[in-house]
Short mmCIF file of C-alpha atoms in Angstrom, two decimals:
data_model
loop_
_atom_site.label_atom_id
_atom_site.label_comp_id
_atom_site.label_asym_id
_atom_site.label_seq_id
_atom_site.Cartn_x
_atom_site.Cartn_y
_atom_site.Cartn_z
CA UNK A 117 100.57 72.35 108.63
CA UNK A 118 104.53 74.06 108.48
CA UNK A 119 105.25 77.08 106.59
CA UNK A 120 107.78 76.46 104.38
CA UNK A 121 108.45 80.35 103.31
CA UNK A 122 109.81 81.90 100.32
CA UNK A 123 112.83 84.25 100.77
CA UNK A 124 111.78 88.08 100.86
CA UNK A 125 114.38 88.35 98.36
CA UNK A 126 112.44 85.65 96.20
CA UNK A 127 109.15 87.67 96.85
CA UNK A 128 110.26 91.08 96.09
CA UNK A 129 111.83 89.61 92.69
CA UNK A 130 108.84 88.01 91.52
CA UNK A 131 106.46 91.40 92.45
CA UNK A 132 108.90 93.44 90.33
CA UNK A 133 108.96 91.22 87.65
CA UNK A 134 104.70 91.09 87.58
CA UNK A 135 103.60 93.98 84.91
CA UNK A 136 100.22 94.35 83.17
CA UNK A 137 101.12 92.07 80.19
CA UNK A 138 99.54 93.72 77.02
CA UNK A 139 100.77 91.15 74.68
CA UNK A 140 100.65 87.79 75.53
CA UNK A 141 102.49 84.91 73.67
CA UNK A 142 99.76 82.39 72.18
CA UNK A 143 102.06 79.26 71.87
CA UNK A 144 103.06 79.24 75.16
CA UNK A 145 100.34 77.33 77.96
CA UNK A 146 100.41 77.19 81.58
CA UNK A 147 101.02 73.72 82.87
CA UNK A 148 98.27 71.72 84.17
CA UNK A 149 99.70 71.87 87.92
CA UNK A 150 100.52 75.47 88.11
CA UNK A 151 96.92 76.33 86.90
CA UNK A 152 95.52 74.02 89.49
CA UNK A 153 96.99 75.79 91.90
CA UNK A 154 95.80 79.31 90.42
CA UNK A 155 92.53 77.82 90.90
CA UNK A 156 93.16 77.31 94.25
CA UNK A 157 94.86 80.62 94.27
CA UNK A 158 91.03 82.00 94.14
CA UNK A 159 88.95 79.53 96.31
CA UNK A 160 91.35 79.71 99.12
CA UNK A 161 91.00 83.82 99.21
CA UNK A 162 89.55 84.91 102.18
CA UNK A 163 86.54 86.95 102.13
CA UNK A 164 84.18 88.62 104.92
CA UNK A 165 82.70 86.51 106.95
CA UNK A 166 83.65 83.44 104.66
CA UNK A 167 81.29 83.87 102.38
CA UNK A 168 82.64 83.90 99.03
CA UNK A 169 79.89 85.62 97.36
CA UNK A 170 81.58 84.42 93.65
CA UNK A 171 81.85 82.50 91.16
CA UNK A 172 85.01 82.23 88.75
CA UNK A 173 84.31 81.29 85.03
CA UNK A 174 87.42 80.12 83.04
CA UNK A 175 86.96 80.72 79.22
CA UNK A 176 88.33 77.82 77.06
CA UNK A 177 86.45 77.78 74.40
CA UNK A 178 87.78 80.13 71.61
CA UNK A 179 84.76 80.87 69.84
CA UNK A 180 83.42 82.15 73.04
CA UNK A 181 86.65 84.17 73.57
CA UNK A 182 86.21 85.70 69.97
CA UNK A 183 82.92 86.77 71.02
CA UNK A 184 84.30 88.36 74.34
CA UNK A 185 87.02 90.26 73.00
CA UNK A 186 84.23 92.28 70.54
CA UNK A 187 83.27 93.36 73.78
CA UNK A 188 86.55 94.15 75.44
CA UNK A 189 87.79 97.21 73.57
CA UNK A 190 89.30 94.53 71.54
CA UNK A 191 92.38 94.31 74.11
CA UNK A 192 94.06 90.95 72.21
CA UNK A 193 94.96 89.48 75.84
CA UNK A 194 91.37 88.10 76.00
CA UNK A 195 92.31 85.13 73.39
CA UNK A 196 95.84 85.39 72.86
CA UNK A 197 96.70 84.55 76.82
CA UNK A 198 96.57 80.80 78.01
CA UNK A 199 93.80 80.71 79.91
CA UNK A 200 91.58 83.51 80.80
CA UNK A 201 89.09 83.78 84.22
CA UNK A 202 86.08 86.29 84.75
CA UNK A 203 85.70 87.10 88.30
CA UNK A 204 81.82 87.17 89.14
CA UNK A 205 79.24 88.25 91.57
CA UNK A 206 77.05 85.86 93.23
CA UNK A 207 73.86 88.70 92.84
CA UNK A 208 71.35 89.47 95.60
CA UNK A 209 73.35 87.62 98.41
CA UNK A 210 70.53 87.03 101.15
CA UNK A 211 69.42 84.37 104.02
CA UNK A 212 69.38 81.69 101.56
CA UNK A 213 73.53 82.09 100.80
CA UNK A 214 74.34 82.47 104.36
CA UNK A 215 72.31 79.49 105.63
CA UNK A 216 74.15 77.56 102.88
CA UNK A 217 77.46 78.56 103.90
CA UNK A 218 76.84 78.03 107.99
CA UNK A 219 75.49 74.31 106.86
CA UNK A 220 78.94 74.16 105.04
CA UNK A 221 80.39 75.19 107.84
CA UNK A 222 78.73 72.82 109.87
CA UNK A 223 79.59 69.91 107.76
CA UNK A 224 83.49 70.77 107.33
CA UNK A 225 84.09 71.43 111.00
CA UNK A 226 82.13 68.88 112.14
CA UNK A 227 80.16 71.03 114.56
CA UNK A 228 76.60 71.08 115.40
CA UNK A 229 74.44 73.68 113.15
CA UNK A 230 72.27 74.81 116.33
CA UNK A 231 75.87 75.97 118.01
CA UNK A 232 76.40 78.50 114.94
CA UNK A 233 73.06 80.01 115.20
CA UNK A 234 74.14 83.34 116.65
CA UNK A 235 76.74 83.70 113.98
CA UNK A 236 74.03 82.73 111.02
CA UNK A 237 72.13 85.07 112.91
CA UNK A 238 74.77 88.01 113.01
CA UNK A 239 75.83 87.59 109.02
CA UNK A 240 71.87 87.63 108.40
CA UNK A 241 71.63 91.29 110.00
CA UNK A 242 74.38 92.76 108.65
CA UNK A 243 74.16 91.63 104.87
CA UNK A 244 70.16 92.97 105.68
CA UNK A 245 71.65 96.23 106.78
CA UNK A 246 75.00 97.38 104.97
CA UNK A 247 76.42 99.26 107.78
CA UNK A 248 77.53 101.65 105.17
CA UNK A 249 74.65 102.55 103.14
CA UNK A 250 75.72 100.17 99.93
CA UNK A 251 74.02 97.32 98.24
CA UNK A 252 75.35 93.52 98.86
CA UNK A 253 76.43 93.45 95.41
CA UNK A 254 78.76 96.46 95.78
CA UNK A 255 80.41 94.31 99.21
CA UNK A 256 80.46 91.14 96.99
CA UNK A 257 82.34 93.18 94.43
CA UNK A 258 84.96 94.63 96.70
CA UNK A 259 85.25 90.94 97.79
CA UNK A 260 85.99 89.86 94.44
CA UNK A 261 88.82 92.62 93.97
CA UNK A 262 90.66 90.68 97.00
CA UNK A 263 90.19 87.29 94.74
CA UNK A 264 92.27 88.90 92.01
CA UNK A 265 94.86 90.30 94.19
CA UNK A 266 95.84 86.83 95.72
CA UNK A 267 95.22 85.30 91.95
CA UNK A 268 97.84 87.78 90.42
CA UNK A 269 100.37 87.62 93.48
CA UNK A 270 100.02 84.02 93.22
CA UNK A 271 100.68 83.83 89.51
CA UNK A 272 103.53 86.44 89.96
CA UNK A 273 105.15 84.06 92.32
CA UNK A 274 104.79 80.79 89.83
CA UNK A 275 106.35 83.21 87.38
CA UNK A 276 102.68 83.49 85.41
CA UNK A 277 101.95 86.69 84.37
CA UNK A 278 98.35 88.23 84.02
CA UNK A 279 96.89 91.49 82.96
CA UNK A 280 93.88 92.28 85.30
CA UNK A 281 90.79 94.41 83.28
CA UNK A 282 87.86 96.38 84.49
CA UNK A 283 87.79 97.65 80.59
CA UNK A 284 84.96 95.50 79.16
CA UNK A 285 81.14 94.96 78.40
CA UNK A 286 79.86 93.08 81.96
CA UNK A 287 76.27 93.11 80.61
CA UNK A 288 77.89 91.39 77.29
CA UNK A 289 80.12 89.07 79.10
CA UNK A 290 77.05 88.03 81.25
CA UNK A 291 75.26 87.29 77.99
CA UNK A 292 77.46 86.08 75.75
CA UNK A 293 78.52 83.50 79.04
CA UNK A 294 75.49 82.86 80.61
CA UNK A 295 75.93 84.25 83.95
CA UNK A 296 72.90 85.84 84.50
CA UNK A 297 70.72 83.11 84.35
CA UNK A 298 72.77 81.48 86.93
CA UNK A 299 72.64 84.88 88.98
CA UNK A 300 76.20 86.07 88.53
CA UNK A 301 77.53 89.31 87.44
CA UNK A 302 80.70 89.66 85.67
CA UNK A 303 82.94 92.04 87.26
CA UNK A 304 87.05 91.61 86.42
CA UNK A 305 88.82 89.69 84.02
CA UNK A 306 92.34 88.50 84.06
CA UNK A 307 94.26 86.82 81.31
CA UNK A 308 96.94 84.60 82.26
CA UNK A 309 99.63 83.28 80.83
CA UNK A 310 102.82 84.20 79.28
CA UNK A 311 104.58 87.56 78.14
CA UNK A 312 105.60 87.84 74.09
CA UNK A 313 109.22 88.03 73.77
CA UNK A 314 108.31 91.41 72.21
CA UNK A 315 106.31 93.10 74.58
CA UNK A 316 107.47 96.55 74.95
CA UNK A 317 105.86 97.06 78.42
CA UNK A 318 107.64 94.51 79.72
CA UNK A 319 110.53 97.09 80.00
CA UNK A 320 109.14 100.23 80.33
CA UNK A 321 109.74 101.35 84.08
CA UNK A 322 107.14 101.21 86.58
CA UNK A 323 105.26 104.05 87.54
CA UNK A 324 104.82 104.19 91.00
CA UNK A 325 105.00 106.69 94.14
CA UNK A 326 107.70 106.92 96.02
CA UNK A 327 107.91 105.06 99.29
CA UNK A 328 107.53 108.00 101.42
CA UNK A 329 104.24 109.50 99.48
CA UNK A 330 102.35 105.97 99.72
CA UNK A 331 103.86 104.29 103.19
CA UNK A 332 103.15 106.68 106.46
CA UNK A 333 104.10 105.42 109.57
CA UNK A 334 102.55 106.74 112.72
CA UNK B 19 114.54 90.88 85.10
CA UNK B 20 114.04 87.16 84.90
CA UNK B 21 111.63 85.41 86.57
CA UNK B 22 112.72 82.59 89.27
CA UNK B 23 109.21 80.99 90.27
CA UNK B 24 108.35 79.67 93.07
CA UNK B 25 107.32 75.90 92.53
CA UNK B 26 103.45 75.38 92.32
CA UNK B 27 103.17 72.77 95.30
CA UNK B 28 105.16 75.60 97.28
CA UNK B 29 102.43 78.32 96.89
CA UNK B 30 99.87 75.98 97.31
CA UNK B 31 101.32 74.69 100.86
CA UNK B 32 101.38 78.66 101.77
CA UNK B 33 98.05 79.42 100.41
CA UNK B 34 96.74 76.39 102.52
CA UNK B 35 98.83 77.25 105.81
CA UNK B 36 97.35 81.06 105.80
CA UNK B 37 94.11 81.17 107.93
CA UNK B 38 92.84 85.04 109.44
CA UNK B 39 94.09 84.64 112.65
CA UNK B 40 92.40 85.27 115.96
CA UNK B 41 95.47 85.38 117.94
CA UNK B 42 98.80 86.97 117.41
CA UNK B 43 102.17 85.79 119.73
CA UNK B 44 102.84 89.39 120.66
CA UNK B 45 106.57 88.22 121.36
CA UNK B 46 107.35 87.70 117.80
CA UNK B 47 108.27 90.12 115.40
CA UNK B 48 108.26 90.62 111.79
CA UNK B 49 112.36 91.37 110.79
CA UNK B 50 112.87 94.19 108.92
CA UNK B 51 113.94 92.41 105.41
CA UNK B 52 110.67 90.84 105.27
CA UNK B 53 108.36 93.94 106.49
CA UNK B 54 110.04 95.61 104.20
CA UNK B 55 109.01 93.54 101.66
CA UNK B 56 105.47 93.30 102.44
CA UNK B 57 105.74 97.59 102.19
CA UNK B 58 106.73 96.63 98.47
CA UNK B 59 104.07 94.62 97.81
CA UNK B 60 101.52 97.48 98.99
CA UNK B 61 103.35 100.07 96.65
CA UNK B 62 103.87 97.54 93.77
CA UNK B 63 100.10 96.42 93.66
CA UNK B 64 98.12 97.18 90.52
CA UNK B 65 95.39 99.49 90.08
CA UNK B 66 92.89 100.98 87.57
CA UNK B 67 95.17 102.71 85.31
CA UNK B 68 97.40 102.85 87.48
CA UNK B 69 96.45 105.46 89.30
CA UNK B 70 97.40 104.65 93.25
CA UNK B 71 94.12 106.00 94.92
CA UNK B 72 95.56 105.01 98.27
CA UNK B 73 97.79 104.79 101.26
CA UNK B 74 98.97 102.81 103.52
CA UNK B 75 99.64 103.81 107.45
CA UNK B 76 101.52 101.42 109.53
CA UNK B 77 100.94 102.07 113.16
CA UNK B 78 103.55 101.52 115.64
CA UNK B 79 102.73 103.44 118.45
CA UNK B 80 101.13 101.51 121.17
CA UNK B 81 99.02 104.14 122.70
CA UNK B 82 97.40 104.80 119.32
CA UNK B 83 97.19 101.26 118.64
CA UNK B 84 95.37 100.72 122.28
CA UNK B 85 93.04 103.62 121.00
CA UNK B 86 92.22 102.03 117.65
CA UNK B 87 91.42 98.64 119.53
CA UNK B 88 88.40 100.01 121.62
CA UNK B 89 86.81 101.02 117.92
CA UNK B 90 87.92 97.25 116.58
CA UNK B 91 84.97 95.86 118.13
CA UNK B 92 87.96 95.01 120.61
CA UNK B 93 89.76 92.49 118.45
CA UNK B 94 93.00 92.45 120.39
CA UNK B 95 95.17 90.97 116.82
CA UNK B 96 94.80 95.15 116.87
CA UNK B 97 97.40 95.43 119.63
CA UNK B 98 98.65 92.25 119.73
CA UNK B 99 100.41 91.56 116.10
CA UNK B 100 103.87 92.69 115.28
CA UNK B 101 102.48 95.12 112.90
CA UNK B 102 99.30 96.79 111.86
CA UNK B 103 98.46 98.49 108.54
CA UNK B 104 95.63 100.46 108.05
CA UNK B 105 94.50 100.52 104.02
CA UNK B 106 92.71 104.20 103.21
CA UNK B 107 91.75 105.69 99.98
CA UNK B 108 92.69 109.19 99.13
CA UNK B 109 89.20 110.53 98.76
CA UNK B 110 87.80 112.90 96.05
CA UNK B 111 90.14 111.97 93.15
CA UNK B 112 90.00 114.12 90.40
CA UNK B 113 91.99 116.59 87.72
CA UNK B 114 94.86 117.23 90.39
CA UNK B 115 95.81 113.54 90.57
CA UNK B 116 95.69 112.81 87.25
CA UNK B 117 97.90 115.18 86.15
CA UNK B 118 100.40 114.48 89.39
CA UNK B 119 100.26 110.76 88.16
CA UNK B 120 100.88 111.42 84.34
CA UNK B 121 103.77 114.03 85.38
CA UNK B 122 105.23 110.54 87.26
CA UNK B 123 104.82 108.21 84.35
CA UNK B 124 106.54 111.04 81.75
CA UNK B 125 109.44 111.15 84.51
CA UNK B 126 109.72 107.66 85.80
CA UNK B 127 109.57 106.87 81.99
CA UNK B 128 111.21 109.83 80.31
CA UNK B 129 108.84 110.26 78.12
CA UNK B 130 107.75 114.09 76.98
CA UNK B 131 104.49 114.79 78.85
CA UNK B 132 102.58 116.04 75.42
CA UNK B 133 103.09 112.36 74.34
CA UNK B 134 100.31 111.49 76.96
CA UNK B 135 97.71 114.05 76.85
CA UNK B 136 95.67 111.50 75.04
CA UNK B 137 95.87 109.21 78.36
CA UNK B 138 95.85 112.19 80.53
CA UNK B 139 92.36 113.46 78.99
CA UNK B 140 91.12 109.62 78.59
CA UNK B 141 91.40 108.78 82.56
CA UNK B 142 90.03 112.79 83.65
CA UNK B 143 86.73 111.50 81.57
CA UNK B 144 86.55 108.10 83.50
CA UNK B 145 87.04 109.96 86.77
CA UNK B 146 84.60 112.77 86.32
CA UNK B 147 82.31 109.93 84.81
CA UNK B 148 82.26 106.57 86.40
CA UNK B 149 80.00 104.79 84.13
CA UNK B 150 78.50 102.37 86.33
CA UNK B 151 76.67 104.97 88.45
CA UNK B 152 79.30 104.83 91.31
CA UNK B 153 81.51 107.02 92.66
CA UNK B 154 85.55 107.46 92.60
CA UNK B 155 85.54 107.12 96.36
CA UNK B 156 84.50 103.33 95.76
CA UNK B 157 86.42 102.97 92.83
CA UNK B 158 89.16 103.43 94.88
CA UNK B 159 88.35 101.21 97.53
CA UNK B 160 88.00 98.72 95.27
CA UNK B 161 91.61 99.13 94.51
CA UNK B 162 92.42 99.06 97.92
CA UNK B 163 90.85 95.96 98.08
CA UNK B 164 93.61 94.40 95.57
CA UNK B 165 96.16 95.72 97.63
CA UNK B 166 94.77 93.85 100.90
CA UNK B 167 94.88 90.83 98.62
CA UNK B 168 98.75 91.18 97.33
CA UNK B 169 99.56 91.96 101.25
CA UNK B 170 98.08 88.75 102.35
CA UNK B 171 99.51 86.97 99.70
CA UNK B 172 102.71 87.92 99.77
CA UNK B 173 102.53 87.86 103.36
CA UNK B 174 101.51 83.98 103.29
CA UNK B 175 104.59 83.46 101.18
CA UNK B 176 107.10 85.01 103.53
CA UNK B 177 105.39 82.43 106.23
CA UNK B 178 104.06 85.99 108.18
CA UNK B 179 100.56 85.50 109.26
CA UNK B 180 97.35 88.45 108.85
CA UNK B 181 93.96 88.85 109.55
CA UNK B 182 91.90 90.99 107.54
CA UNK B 183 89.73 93.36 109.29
CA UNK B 184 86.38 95.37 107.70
CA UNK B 185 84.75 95.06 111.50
CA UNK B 186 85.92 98.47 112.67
CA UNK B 187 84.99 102.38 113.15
CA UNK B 188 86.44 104.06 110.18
CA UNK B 189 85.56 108.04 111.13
CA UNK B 190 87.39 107.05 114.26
CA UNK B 191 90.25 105.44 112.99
CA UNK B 192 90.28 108.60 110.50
CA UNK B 193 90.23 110.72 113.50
CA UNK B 194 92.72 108.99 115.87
CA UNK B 195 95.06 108.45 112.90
CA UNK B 196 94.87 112.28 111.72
CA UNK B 197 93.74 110.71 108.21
CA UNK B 198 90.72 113.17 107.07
CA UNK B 199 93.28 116.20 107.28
CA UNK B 200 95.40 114.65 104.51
CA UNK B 201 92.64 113.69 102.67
CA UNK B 202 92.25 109.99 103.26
CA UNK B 203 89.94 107.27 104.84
CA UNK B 204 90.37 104.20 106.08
CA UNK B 205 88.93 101.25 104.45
CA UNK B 206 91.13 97.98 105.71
CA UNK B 207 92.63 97.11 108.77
CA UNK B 208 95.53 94.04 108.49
CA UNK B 209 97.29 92.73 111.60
CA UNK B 210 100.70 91.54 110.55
CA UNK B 211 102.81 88.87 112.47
CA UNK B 212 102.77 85.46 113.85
CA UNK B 213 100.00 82.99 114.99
CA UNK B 214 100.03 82.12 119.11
CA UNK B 215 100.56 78.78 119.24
CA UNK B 216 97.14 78.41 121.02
CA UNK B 217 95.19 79.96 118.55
CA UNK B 218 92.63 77.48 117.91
CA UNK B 219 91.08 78.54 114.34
CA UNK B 220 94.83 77.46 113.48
CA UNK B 221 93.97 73.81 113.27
CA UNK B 222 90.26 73.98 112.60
CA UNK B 223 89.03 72.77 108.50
CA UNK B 224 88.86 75.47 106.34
CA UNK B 225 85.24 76.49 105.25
CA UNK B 226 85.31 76.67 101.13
CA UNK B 227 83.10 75.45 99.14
CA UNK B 228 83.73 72.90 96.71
CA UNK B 229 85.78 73.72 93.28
CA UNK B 230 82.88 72.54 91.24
CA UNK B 231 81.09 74.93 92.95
CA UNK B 232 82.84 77.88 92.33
CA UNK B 233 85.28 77.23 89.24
CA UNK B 234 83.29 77.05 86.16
CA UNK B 235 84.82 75.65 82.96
CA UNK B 236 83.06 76.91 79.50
#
């Protein structure tokens, strides 16, 4: 496969121009192809050891979305934006996930399971002994925070905007969804869709560090 | 600023071609309009309120890179990529950084500082009260993992290839680097450059699970 890359000029255009949309325009929808590829956006993330310890729920019903905003600090994004995703936990990764995933493995590469048995082997110890003294569900989060990095660069660059939110009920969402059952957690969520003409944060300034206070080089 | 997106079949094709490569071509080099770019996308990336918890170290010299590689479980993309950024958190956030980050936004914004006491005393309770039981050293690596994700992203677009690295020795990177004296530890490693032309996990199937299996539509 050729890289066909985007101009850093192109790239650096479309970061600027990503902000935290607080108010969303309801009349405006993302094409069917561009959210296809935001789908993709999230199972093509990369995640340690491959394991994609998620699942991502996308919220089209809007009786559901009523119900989730209750339990969102009542941030409007959650049913005015085009489509909206919740970023979950697979819970309680163990043996069973990472025997499923070298069998996937095995079956997309076209290898033979009994050469990846030191690797199913390897995974197995450390997700039985977090090197760091934290739970599987705390690495499985982190993982998830990289799925909403490449979902909101990816939008950015398709000229989608989002508004990612750790500002909500999980145990709710997990109900009112019925995640838990399934044994996923809720842990981001990320309207996406299009900017109101009249959203004032659009052109507020960014606040960020300068350059030299958030870039060393050594 | 207006928005000139990138087509969706485009990102897809760059989503698709990015793999965490084994093997850098040490030859190549990143050129400077596009590293510099990929620096933007570190300091542009979104975080919980956007507070910054981070920063990011690019390491160019070769004797400290050849240092960092013997605690990389020796995975030579260490010393052999263009560039190399090491992701840290600033540890122990607290009172000091709110108030240097709501001085910022009443600057970069020209607002009167009074106006956001309100936020200022809002985030100081989230910090000195996580309320999920964790603490602000992990809510900030979970930032950092967004930032990883925008970086590999945007790096994708720009045709630059990365590997994402949690298999390393953070107190020793922390030591070699000089990073625990200003307050920071590394949590991410990312190799920057180009792909050998021999690397062989270039060609081989991606390993992701099928879209009904982790898109769900309610």
């Amino acid at each position: 496969m050729n890289s066909v890359a985007v101009s850093p000029a192109q790239v650096l255009s479309q970061l600027q121009w990503r902000y935290a949309v607080k108010k969303f325009d309801p009349s405006k929808k993302i094409p069917a192809d561009a959210w296809d590829v935001l789908e993709q956006s999230l199972i093509l993330t990369p995640s340690s050891f491959g394991l994609q310890p998620w699942k991502f729920f996308v919220v089209n019903n809007p009786e559901l979305r009523q119900e989730l905003l209750a339990n969102s600090w009542n941030q409007a994004q959650v049913v005015e934006a085009s489509h909206l995703v919740v970023l979950a936990i697979k819970k309680d990764m163990g043996d069973a996930e990472v025997d499923r995933y070298i069998q996937d493995m095995s079956d997309k590469r076209n290898v033979p399971i009994d050469g990846l048995a030191g690797l199913n082997k390897m995974i197995k110890g450390f997700m039985a002994n977090p090197d760091k003294g934290f739970t599987t569900d705390e690495w499985a989060i982190r993982q998830v925070y990289i799925a909403i990095g490449q979902f909101m660069t990816s939008a950015a660059m398709l000229g989608i905007d989002t508004c990612p939110m750790e500002g909500f009920n999980p145990a709710k969402y997990d109900e009112i969804l019925g995640l838990t059952a399934q044994g996923y957690a809720s842990v981001l969520v990320c309207p996406a869709g299009y900017r109101a003409a009249d959203d004032k944060y659009a052109v507020m300034p960014k606040v960020r560090y300068d350059r030299s206070e958030v870039i060393g080089h050594i």
